Coordinates of C-alpha atoms and ligand atoms in Angstrom, one line a residue:
M5 CA -44.8 -6.1 15.2
N6 CA -42.3 -9.7 15.4
T7 CA -42.8 -11.8 12.6
N8 CA -39.8 -14.0 12.5
G9 CA -40.8 -15.8 15.2
T10 CA -39.0 -14.8 17.7
N11 CA -39.8 -14.3 21.6
G12 CA -37.3 -11.1 20.7
T13 CA -34.5 -12.1 23.1
H14 CA -31.0 -12.0 22.1
R15 CA -29.3 -15.4 20.9
P16 CA -25.4 -15.8 22.0
A17 CA -24.6 -17.4 18.4
A18 CA -23.2 -21.3 19.1
H19 CA -19.9 -21.4 18.0
G20 CA -18.6 -22.8 15.0
T21 CA -22.1 -23.6 13.7
H22 CA -24.6 -21.1 12.0
A23 CA -28.2 -23.3 12.9
A24 CA -30.5 -21.0 14.5
A25 CA -31.9 -23.7 16.2
G26 CA -35.4 -23.2 17.7
R27 CA -36.7 -20.6 15.3
A28 CA -36.9 -19.6 11.9
L29 CA -35.8 -16.4 10.0
V30 CA -38.0 -16.0 7.2
A31 CA -36.9 -13.9 4.4
N32 CA -40.3 -11.3 3.6
W33 CA -41.2 -7.9 2.9
Q34 CA -41.6 -7.3 6.9
T35 CA -38.3 -8.4 8.0
L36 CA -36.6 -6.9 4.9
Q37 CA -37.6 -3.5 6.8
Q38 CA -36.5 -3.8 10.2
V39 CA -33.4 -5.2 8.4
F40 CA -33.0 -2.2 6.3
I41 CA -34.4 0.8 8.3
R42 CA -32.9 0.0 11.9
P43 CA -32.1 -2.9 14.4
E44 CA -35.2 -5.1 15.5
N45 CA -35.6 -4.3 19.1
E46 CA -33.7 -3.3 21.8
A47 CA -31.6 -6.0 23.2
V48 CA -30.7 -6.5 19.8
R49 CA -29.3 -2.4 19.6
A50 CA -27.9 -3.2 22.6
T51 CA -25.6 -5.7 21.8
L52 CA -24.4 -3.5 18.8
V53 CA -24.3 -0.4 20.6
K54 CA -21.5 -2.5 23.4
Y55 CA -20.1 -4.0 20.1
M56 CA -19.5 -0.6 18.3
E57 CA -18.7 1.7 21.4
Q58 CA -15.4 -0.7 21.7
I59 CA -14.6 -0.4 18.2
L60 CA -15.7 3.4 17.8
F61 CA -14.3 4.7 21.4
G62 CA -11.6 2.1 22.1
L63 CA -10.3 1.1 19.2
H64 CA -6.6 0.2 20.2
D65 CA -7.5 -2.0 23.1
F66 CA -10.6 -4.1 21.5
L67 CA -7.9 -4.8 18.6
R68 CA -5.7 -6.2 21.9
D69 CA -8.1 -7.9 23.2
H70 CA -9.9 -9.5 20.1
V71 CA -7.8 -9.7 17.3
G72 CA -5.3 -12.7 16.3
I73 CA -5.3 -13.4 20.5
T74 CA -5.9 -17.6 19.9
E75 CA -2.8 -20.1 19.0
A76 CA -1.8 -20.7 16.0
K77 CA -3.7 -22.3 13.9
S78 CA -2.9 -23.2 10.4
L79 CA -4.6 -22.1 7.4
I80 CA -5.5 -25.8 6.7
K81 CA -7.4 -26.3 9.8
L82 CA -9.3 -22.9 9.1
S83 CA -10.0 -23.1 6.3
E84 CA -11.9 -26.9 7.0
R85 CA -14.7 -23.4 8.9
F86 CA -15.6 -22.4 5.5
Q87 CA -16.4 -25.3 3.1
D88 CA -20.2 -23.7 2.5
S89 CA -21.0 -22.9 -0.6
L90 CA -24.6 -22.6 -0.8
I91 CA -26.1 -19.0 -0.3
H92 CA -29.5 -19.8 2.2
E93 CA -32.5 -18.7 1.1
H94 CA -33.3 -17.7 4.9
P95 CA -31.6 -15.7 7.0
R96 CA -29.4 -17.5 9.2
R97 CA -28.7 -15.2 11.4
K98 CA -29.1 -11.2 12.6
L99 CA -27.6 -8.6 12.4
A100 CA -26.1 -9.0 16.5
E101 CA -24.8 -12.5 15.6
V102 CA -23.1 -11.0 12.4
I103 CA -21.7 -8.7 14.8
Q104 CA -21.2 -10.9 17.9
G105 CA -19.3 -13.8 15.2
I106 CA -17.1 -12.1 13.8
I107 CA -15.6 -11.0 16.6
E108 CA -15.7 -13.9 18.6
D109 CA -15.3 -16.7 15.7
L110 CA -13.7 -14.3 13.6
A111 CA -11.3 -11.4 14.5
P112 CA -9.8 -13.8 17.1
Y113 CA -7.5 -15.8 13.8
A114 CA -7.3 -12.3 11.8
V115 CA -4.0 -11.0 12.6
N116 CA -3.8 -8.3 14.7
V117 CA -1.5 -5.2 12.3
A118 CA -1.8 -3.1 14.9
S119 CA 0.8 -5.1 17.3
P120 CA 3.8 -2.8 17.8
Y121 CA 5.4 -6.2 17.4
F122 CA 3.9 -5.9 13.6
V123 CA 7.3 -4.8 11.7
G124 CA 7.1 -6.6 9.6
H125 CA 4.4 -5.0 7.0
M126 CA 3.5 -2.0 5.1
T127 CA 0.2 -2.7 7.4
S128 CA 0.4 -1.3 10.7
A129 CA -2.3 0.5 13.4
I130 CA -4.1 3.1 12.3
P131 CA -5.8 6.6 14.5
F132 CA -8.8 5.2 16.2
F133 CA -10.5 8.3 14.2
M134 CA -10.1 6.6 11.0
V135 CA -12.2 4.1 11.2
H136 CA -15.1 7.3 12.4
L137 CA -14.3 8.8 9.2
Q138 CA -15.3 5.4 7.5
T139 CA -18.3 4.8 8.7
I140 CA -19.0 8.8 8.0
V141 CA -17.5 7.8 4.1
A142 CA -20.3 4.6 4.8
A143 CA -23.3 6.2 5.5
L144 CA -23.1 9.4 3.5
N145 CA -22.8 6.8 0.3
Q146 CA -21.6 9.9 -2.7
N147 CA -20.0 8.6 -5.7
L148 CA -17.6 10.1 -6.7
V149 CA -17.6 8.4 -10.6
K150 CA -20.3 12.0 -11.3
L151 CA -21.4 15.0 -9.8
E152 CA -25.3 13.8 -9.3
T153 CA -23.9 11.0 -6.9
S154 CA -21.5 13.6 -5.1
K155 CA -22.1 16.7 -5.7
V156 CA -20.2 18.3 -2.8
F157 CA -17.4 16.1 -2.9
S158 CA -16.5 16.4 -6.0
I159 CA -15.4 19.8 -5.1
H160 CA -14.3 18.9 -2.0
E161 CA -11.6 16.1 -3.2
R162 CA -10.5 18.1 -5.2
Q163 CA -9.6 20.5 -2.5
V164 CA -8.0 18.2 -0.9
L165 CA -5.6 17.1 -4.1
A166 CA -4.9 20.0 -4.5
K167 CA -3.3 20.3 -1.0
L168 CA -1.4 17.0 -1.1
H169 CA -0.3 18.4 -5.1
R170 CA 0.8 21.5 -3.6
R171 CA 3.2 19.6 -1.4
I172 CA 4.8 17.7 -3.7
F173 CA 5.3 19.7 -7.0
R174 CA 5.4 23.4 -4.6
R175 CA 3.9 25.5 -6.8
S176 CA 3.0 28.7 -7.2
A177 CA 0.1 30.2 -5.4
G178 CA -1.6 32.2 -8.4
F179 CA -1.0 28.1 -10.0
Y180 CA -3.5 26.2 -7.1
R181 CA -6.1 29.4 -7.2
H182 CA -6.4 28.5 -11.0
H183 CA -6.1 24.6 -11.4
I184 CA -8.2 24.1 -8.0
Q185 CA -11.8 24.0 -9.5
H186 CA -11.2 24.7 -13.1
P187 CA -13.3 22.1 -15.1
E188 CA -10.5 21.6 -17.2
S189 CA -7.5 20.5 -14.6
T190 CA -7.0 17.7 -12.6
L191 CA -4.0 17.7 -10.8
G192 CA -4.7 14.1 -9.6
C193 CA -6.6 11.0 -8.5
F194 CA -7.6 9.0 -6.3
V195 CA -7.8 5.1 -7.0
E196 CA -7.7 1.5 -5.1
D197 CA -4.3 1.3 -4.5
G198 CA -0.7 1.9 -5.7
T199 CA -0.6 -0.2 -7.8
L200 CA -3.7 1.3 -9.4
A201 CA -1.9 4.2 -9.2
N202 CA 1.1 2.9 -11.1
L203 CA -1.1 1.9 -13.2
T204 CA -2.7 5.4 -13.9
A205 CA 0.4 7.0 -14.3
L206 CA 2.0 4.9 -17.2
W207 CA -2.0 4.3 -19.0
V208 CA -0.9 8.6 -19.1
A209 CA 2.3 8.0 -19.9
R210 CA 1.1 5.8 -22.7
N211 CA -0.9 7.5 -24.5
R212 CA 1.2 10.5 -24.1
C213 CA 4.0 8.9 -25.8
F214 CA 1.8 7.5 -28.9
P215 CA -0.2 10.5 -30.1
P216 CA -2.5 10.7 -32.8
T217 CA -1.3 12.0 -36.3
E218 CA -2.3 12.8 -39.0
D219 CA -3.2 8.9 -39.8
F220 CA -3.9 8.2 -36.4
D221 CA -6.2 8.0 -33.6
G222 CA -3.9 7.7 -30.8
V223 CA -3.2 4.6 -28.9
E224 CA -6.0 4.5 -26.5
S225 CA -8.2 4.4 -29.7
E226 CA -6.4 2.1 -32.0
G227 CA -4.1 -0.5 -29.7
M228 CA -0.4 -0.7 -29.6
A229 CA 0.3 -2.2 -32.4
A230 CA -1.3 0.0 -34.5
A231 CA 0.6 2.5 -32.6
L232 CA 4.6 0.8 -33.3
A233 CA 3.8 1.7 -36.8
A234 CA 2.5 4.8 -36.2
H235 CA 5.3 5.9 -34.8
N236 CA 8.3 3.9 -36.8
T237 CA 9.2 1.7 -34.0
R238 CA 9.3 -1.3 -33.1
R239 CA 9.2 -1.5 -29.0
A240 CA 7.7 0.9 -26.1
V241 CA 10.0 0.0 -22.4
V242 CA 9.9 1.4 -18.8
L243 CA 12.5 1.4 -16.8
V244 CA 13.2 1.0 -13.4
S245 CA 15.5 0.0 -11.1
R246 CA 15.2 -3.4 -10.5
M247 CA 13.9 -2.6 -7.0
G248 CA 10.4 -1.5 -8.7
H249 CA 7.4 -2.4 -7.6
Y250 CA 6.0 -5.2 -9.0
S251 CA 2.9 -3.1 -9.8
L252 CA 4.9 -1.9 -12.6
R253 CA 5.5 -4.7 -14.3
K254 CA 1.9 -6.0 -14.1
A255 CA 0.9 -2.5 -15.5
G256 CA 3.4 -3.8 -18.7
G257 CA 0.6 -6.1 -19.3
V258 CA -1.7 -4.7 -18.8
L259 CA -1.2 -1.8 -21.1
G260 CA 0.0 -3.7 -24.0
I261 CA 3.7 -3.2 -23.4
G262 CA 4.8 -6.0 -22.1
N263 CA 5.8 -6.9 -18.7
R264 CA 9.1 -8.1 -20.2
N265 CA 9.2 -4.6 -21.6
V266 CA 9.5 -3.0 -18.4
L267 CA 13.6 -2.9 -18.0
A268 CA 14.8 -3.2 -14.3
I269 CA 18.3 -1.2 -14.3
D270 CA 21.4 -2.0 -11.7
T271 CA 21.2 -0.6 -8.6
D272 CA 24.4 0.6 -6.6
D273 CA 25.4 -0.4 -3.3
G274 CA 22.9 1.2 -1.1
Y275 CA 19.6 -0.4 -3.9
R276 CA 19.0 3.0 -5.4
I277 CA 18.7 3.3 -9.5
D278 CA 22.9 3.4 -10.7
V279 CA 22.3 6.9 -12.3
T280 CA 25.1 6.2 -15.2
A281 CA 23.4 2.7 -16.4
L282 CA 20.4 4.1 -16.5
Q283 CA 21.9 6.7 -18.7
R284 CA 23.5 4.5 -20.4
V285 CA 20.8 1.8 -21.4
I286 CA 18.6 5.4 -22.4
R287 CA 21.9 5.9 -24.8
E288 CA 21.5 2.6 -26.5
L289 CA 17.7 2.0 -27.1
T290 CA 17.1 5.2 -27.9
G291 CA 19.6 6.1 -29.9
A292 CA 20.3 6.1 -34.0
G293 CA 18.5 3.3 -35.4
S294 CA 17.1 2.5 -32.9
D295 CA 13.9 1.0 -32.6
T296 CA 12.2 1.3 -29.4
R297 CA 10.5 4.4 -27.2
V298 CA 10.8 4.7 -23.6
I299 CA 7.7 5.7 -22.5
A300 CA 8.7 6.1 -18.7
V301 CA 11.2 6.6 -15.9
V302 CA 10.6 5.2 -13.0
G303 CA 11.8 6.5 -9.7
I304 CA 11.5 4.5 -6.5
A305 CA 10.8 6.9 -2.9
G306 CA 10.4 4.7 -0.9
T307 CA 11.4 0.6 -2.7
T308 CA 9.1 -1.8 -0.6
E309 CA 12.0 -3.9 0.3
T310 CA 14.6 -1.2 1.5
G311 CA 12.9 2.3 1.9
S312 CA 15.8 3.1 -0.3
V313 CA 14.5 6.8 -2.7
D314 CA 16.7 6.6 -5.5
D315 CA 18.2 10.5 -6.6
L316 CA 15.1 11.8 -8.1
T317 CA 17.3 14.8 -9.2
A318 CA 19.2 13.3 -11.6
I319 CA 16.0 11.2 -12.5
G320 CA 14.2 14.3 -13.5
D321 CA 17.7 15.4 -15.1
I322 CA 17.6 13.0 -17.9
C323 CA 14.1 12.1 -18.3
R324 CA 14.6 16.3 -19.0
R325 CA 17.0 15.4 -21.9
H326 CA 15.6 12.8 -23.5
G327 CA 11.8 14.0 -23.1
I328 CA 10.8 11.0 -21.4
H329 CA 8.3 11.0 -18.6
F330 CA 9.3 10.6 -15.6
H331 CA 7.3 8.5 -12.6
V332 CA 7.7 8.4 -8.8
D333 CA 6.5 6.2 -7.2
A334 CA 5.7 7.6 -4.0
A335 CA 3.5 4.4 -2.5
W336 CA 5.1 4.5 0.5
G337 CA 8.3 7.4 1.2
G338 CA 4.9 9.7 -0.6
P339 CA 4.4 11.2 3.4
T340 CA 7.8 12.2 4.3
L341 CA 7.4 15.4 2.4
M342 CA 5.1 16.3 5.3
S343 CA 8.4 16.5 8.2
E344 CA 10.3 19.4 8.0
R345 CA 12.9 17.1 9.7
Y346 CA 12.9 14.2 6.4
A347 CA 11.3 15.8 3.8
G348 CA 14.6 16.9 2.3
L349 CA 15.0 12.9 1.7
L350 CA 12.8 12.9 -1.2
K351 CA 14.0 16.1 -2.8
G352 CA 13.8 16.5 -6.9
I353 CA 9.8 15.0 -5.9
Q354 CA 8.6 18.3 -7.5
T355 CA 10.1 17.6 -11.2
A356 CA 8.5 14.7 -11.8
D357 CA 5.3 14.0 -14.0
S358 CA 3.5 12.3 -12.2
V359 CA 3.3 10.9 -8.2
T360 CA 1.9 7.7 -7.1
I361 CA 1.6 8.3 -3.1
D362 CA -0.7 5.0 -1.3
G363 CA -3.1 7.0 2.0
H364 CA -3.2 3.7 3.4
K365 CA 0.0 3.1 3.5
Q366 CA 2.3 6.6 5.6
F367 CA -1.6 8.5 5.7
Y368 CA -2.3 6.0 8.5
M369 CA -5.8 5.6 6.2
P370 CA -8.0 2.3 5.9
M371 CA -7.7 0.5 2.9
G372 CA -7.7 1.1 -0.3
C373 CA -6.8 5.0 -1.5
G374 CA -4.4 5.6 -3.6
M375 CA -2.9 8.0 -5.7
V376 CA -1.7 9.7 -7.6
Y377 CA -0.5 13.5 -9.5
F378 CA 0.3 14.7 -12.4
R379 CA 2.2 18.1 -12.4
D380 CA 0.9 19.1 -15.0
P381 CA -3.0 20.1 -15.2
R382 CA -3.9 18.0 -18.6
A383 CA -1.9 15.5 -18.4
M384 CA -4.8 13.5 -17.5
D385 CA -6.7 14.7 -20.7
A386 CA -4.4 11.7 -22.2
V387 CA -7.3 9.2 -20.7
A388 CA -10.8 11.1 -20.4
Y389 CA -13.6 8.9 -21.2
H390 CA -16.8 9.7 -22.2
A391 CA -19.9 7.4 -21.8
A392 CA -23.8 9.4 -22.7
Y393 CA -25.6 8.8 -19.6
V394 CA -23.0 9.2 -16.8
N395 CA -20.4 11.8 -17.9
R396 CA -20.8 14.4 -20.9
P397 CA -17.7 15.9 -22.6
G398 CA -17.0 19.3 -20.5
S399 CA -18.5 18.0 -17.6
V400 CA -16.3 18.5 -14.7
D401 CA -17.8 14.7 -13.4
L402 CA -13.7 13.2 -12.4
G403 CA -15.8 9.2 -13.3
I404 CA -14.3 11.1 -17.3
K405 CA -10.7 10.9 -15.6
S406 CA -10.1 7.3 -13.5
L407 CA -9.5 4.3 -14.0
V408 CA -12.3 3.7 -11.2
G409 CA -15.6 3.9 -11.7
S410 CA -18.2 4.0 -9.6
R411 CA -16.3 5.2 -5.6
A412 CA -16.4 6.2 -2.3
A413 CA -15.6 9.7 -1.4
N414 CA -11.2 8.4 0.0
S415 CA -11.0 12.5 0.3
L416 CA -13.4 13.3 3.3
I417 CA -10.7 10.8 5.3
L418 CA -7.5 12.3 3.8
G419 CA -9.4 16.3 4.4
G420 CA -10.3 14.6 7.4
A421 CA -7.0 13.3 8.8
L422 CA -4.6 16.9 7.3
D423 CA -7.1 19.5 9.4
I424 CA -7.3 16.3 12.6
M425 CA -3.5 15.9 12.9
G426 CA -1.3 18.4 10.2
A427 CA 1.0 18.4 9.2
G428 CA 2.8 18.4 12.0
G429 CA 1.7 15.5 13.2
Y430 CA 2.4 13.6 10.7
A431 CA 5.4 14.6 11.3
V432 CA 5.9 13.3 14.6
L433 CA 4.9 10.2 12.9
I434 CA 7.2 10.1 10.0
D435 CA 9.2 11.5 12.2
H436 CA 9.6 8.3 15.1
G437 CA 9.4 5.8 12.4
I438 CA 13.1 6.8 10.8
E439 CA 14.0 7.4 14.1
T440 CA 13.8 4.6 15.9
A441 CA 14.9 2.7 12.5
R442 CA 18.0 4.2 12.3
I443 CA 18.5 3.3 16.9
F444 CA 17.7 -0.2 15.8
A445 CA 20.5 0.3 13.8
E446 CA 22.6 1.0 16.2
T447 CA 21.4 -1.2 18.2
I448 CA 21.9 -4.6 15.9
R449 CA 24.7 -3.1 15.1
T450 CA 26.0 -3.4 18.7
R451 CA 24.4 -8.0 18.9
S452 CA 27.0 -9.4 17.2
V453 CA 24.7 -12.3 16.8
F454 CA 23.0 -10.2 14.0
E455 CA 24.8 -7.9 10.9
L456 CA 23.0 -5.4 9.7
I457 CA 22.1 -5.3 5.7
T458 CA 20.5 -2.4 5.1
P459 CA 21.4 1.0 7.5
P460 CA 17.4 2.7 7.2
V461 CA 17.3 5.3 4.8
L462 CA 13.8 6.1 6.0
N463 CA 11.8 3.3 7.9
I464 CA 12.9 0.7 6.5
I465 CA 15.4 -1.7 7.6
T466 CA 16.7 -5.2 6.8
Y467 CA 19.7 -7.8 8.6
R468 CA 20.2 -11.0 8.8
I469 CA 21.7 -13.5 11.5
C470 CA 25.1 -13.8 10.3
P471 CA 27.5 -14.5 14.1
P472 CA 30.7 -13.4 14.2
E473 CA 32.8 -16.3 12.8
W474 CA 29.8 -16.7 10.3
Q475 CA 30.9 -12.6 10.3
R476 CA 35.1 -14.3 10.0
R477 CA 34.5 -17.0 7.4
L478 CA 33.0 -14.3 4.4
S479 CA 35.5 -12.0 4.6
S480 CA 38.0 -14.7 3.3
A481 CA 35.9 -17.2 1.4
D482 CA 36.3 -17.2 -2.4
K483 CA 33.1 -16.7 -4.4
R484 CA 32.3 -20.3 -3.8
T485 CA 32.4 -20.6 -1.0
R486 CA 31.0 -17.1 0.1
R487 CA 28.3 -19.2 -2.1
R488 CA 27.6 -22.2 -0.2
L489 CA 28.0 -19.9 3.2
T490 CA 25.2 -17.6 1.8
S491 CA 22.5 -20.5 0.9
E492 CA 23.3 -21.7 4.7
L493 CA 22.3 -18.7 6.3
N494 CA 19.6 -18.0 3.8
R495 CA 18.5 -21.5 5.5
I496 CA 18.6 -20.3 8.4
N497 CA 17.2 -16.3 8.8
T498 CA 14.1 -19.0 6.8
A499 CA 13.8 -21.2 9.7
V500 CA 14.0 -18.2 11.8
Q501 CA 11.5 -15.6 10.9
R502 CA 9.0 -18.4 10.2
L503 CA 9.8 -19.7 13.7
Q504 CA 8.8 -16.2 14.8
R505 CA 6.2 -16.1 12.3
E506 CA 4.6 -18.8 13.4
A507 CA 5.2 -18.3 17.2
G508 CA 3.1 -15.5 17.2
N509 CA 4.7 -13.3 19.4
S510 CA 5.8 -10.7 17.6
F511 CA 6.4 -10.3 13.5
V512 CA 9.2 -9.4 11.0
S513 CA 8.8 -10.4 7.1
R514 CA 11.8 -11.5 5.2
T515 CA 12.6 -11.0 1.6
T516 CA 16.2 -11.7 -0.9
L517 CA 18.2 -9.3 -2.0
V518 CA 20.9 -9.5 -4.6
S519 CA 24.2 -8.9 -2.5
P520 CA 26.1 -6.0 -4.7
D521 CA 28.7 -9.1 -5.4
G522 CA 25.4 -10.7 -6.9
L523 CA 24.6 -13.2 -4.9
K524 CA 20.2 -13.9 -3.6
T525 CA 20.7 -12.9 -0.3
V526 CA 18.3 -13.5 2.2
V527 CA 17.1 -10.8 4.4
L528 CA 14.7 -10.0 7.2
R529 CA 13.0 -6.6 7.3
A530 CA 11.4 -4.3 9.5
V531 CA 9.2 -1.6 8.5
I532 CA 8.7 0.6 11.8
M533 CA 5.7 3.0 11.4
N534 CA 3.2 2.0 14.8
P535 CA 3.6 4.7 16.5
M536 CA 3.1 2.4 20.0
T537 CA 7.1 0.6 18.5
D538 CA 9.6 1.7 20.7
A539 CA 13.6 0.9 21.1
R540 CA 12.7 -1.4 23.6
I541 CA 9.9 -3.5 22.1
L542 CA 12.8 -3.6 18.9
S543 CA 15.5 -5.5 21.5
A544 CA 12.9 -7.7 22.9
I545 CA 11.9 -8.8 18.7
L546 CA 16.3 -9.6 18.9
D547 CA 15.8 -11.1 21.3
E548 CA 13.2 -13.7 20.4
Q549 CA 14.9 -14.2 17.3
A550 CA 18.6 -14.4 18.2
S551 CA 17.0 -17.4 21.7
I552 CA 14.7 -19.2 18.5
F553 CA 18.1 -19.8 16.5
E554 CA 20.1 -20.8 19.2
V555 CA 17.7 -22.9 19.6
W556 CA 17.3 -24.2 16.6
Q557 CA 21.1 -24.7 16.1
A558 CA 21.4 -27.0 19.2
A559 CA 18.1 -29.6 17.8
Ligands
PLP614 C1 3.2 -0.8 -1.6 C2 4.0 -0.4 -2.4 C3 3.1 -0.2 -3.8 C4 1.4 -1.1 -4.5 O1 1.1 -0.7 -3.3 P1 -0.6 -1.0 -3.2 O2 -1.4 -0.4 -2.5 O3 -0.2 -2.9 -2.5 O4 -1.1 -1.2 -4.4 C5 3.6 0.3 -5.6 N1 4.9 1.2 -5.0 C6 5.5 0.5 -3.8 C7 6.7 1.1 -3.7 C8 4.6 0.2 -2.8 O5 6.0 0.3 -1.6

């Protein structure tokens, strides 16, 4: 049956135009059925198989050959091609043409995050099998909001959550036997990302900080103003070092705490929270006559900018003494727990009340897999919801205790990956990142044009261009001169980073740190997570930066 007027042969999409010249595609019941159920004919199928085979069985070659390979083209130029705000009544292209269009017209202008020369961000290459698992998740289209649309996946998910919970909190085997499938226990949940995981943790902490009293129904029900009044206080705060991720400030806004009440605690010269300062601030805030409640203290296990890890044991002690919720933001560093060699870097994490981990970072999953874990399996009762048509009280549906409603069976991807990789496989990746970052730090130390700013704790490293004569001048300068020299160096590093990115061969990111003497310092930031990134590639990246600097200086 061919009701749409084509002769059935595949016609490549014309670049830049969307008109299907010479034939009309129509939207009607027959064509809909074809589009919904299967490819319309052998030729279309062959085109689909050609591309999907490359993607599914040669992912890394495919990405190398098709993604981000063009000359730099500005977003402004590109945006001229995307000016069409009309949804057309009838189809414009067939599936095969759409896929071909994505690969030929869009992919070349995408960012090749899988390149081993792309070491600027926390988004990198993923193992090819992730795409297979993701495809199966889409194909099964389970919805974890409720049992009636997910059945076995809701209990499979509980199993995966328990495995990670056990890695983090190391409770007894009996604990997991009891809670793993217990309908009233919630060891954690999947959300979209680290931002929502942090929000969920602080949501729970806020509600537990302002529980119902005799004549108060709880903050979730009555809101912050009533909560403060009922609990005889005027302000609620969250404490985190000034390296805290901005998602925590968003959570402060969303939860009615106020983002200015997410207070930044000073850091030591390793960009870890200054534990003495933390203690002092808590004493000041909660001393006699206090009008402030501390909802939570957040420790960071891998800061986004430098990869520093706070002293989690010390923060845990302080929180226990003061009865404050202790959240650990391990969005980045959490998977370090897979490595026997380096799990110790996160020691104290087991004393947390809640922990954020991002699957799409160092579990190398596709985008969109945040997780939050709670030591107390009843902690999430503080945020339980019931919708009559979805869940009933006492139901084991995960939707009742999740910020997210409908959501995909991401546990299938993480559970599958843990089986395929084992903790040992992940450890190989983690160890490679940390050890390669250490080698990189040594290389930077031996190259005089560069200055190492933060040696790697995990696999993140910051440095800058700062030639020897500059280093000499800085070391003997007074404060005012240092400020002037630093801002000059900031200009240089900003320019070099931009020029390297625009050249398109490699990518290192840039951020601004406040140095121990209080100066805003622009630094180059490398995140080593791609197993294909090695010392030779990193040296080549430094070579490129050095030569960009030379040219820039001469100009
Ligand atoms: C990445 C990151 C987040 C935010 O995670 P998203 O998945 O981007 O929302 C939060 N905290 C830290 C420490 C991070 O590195």
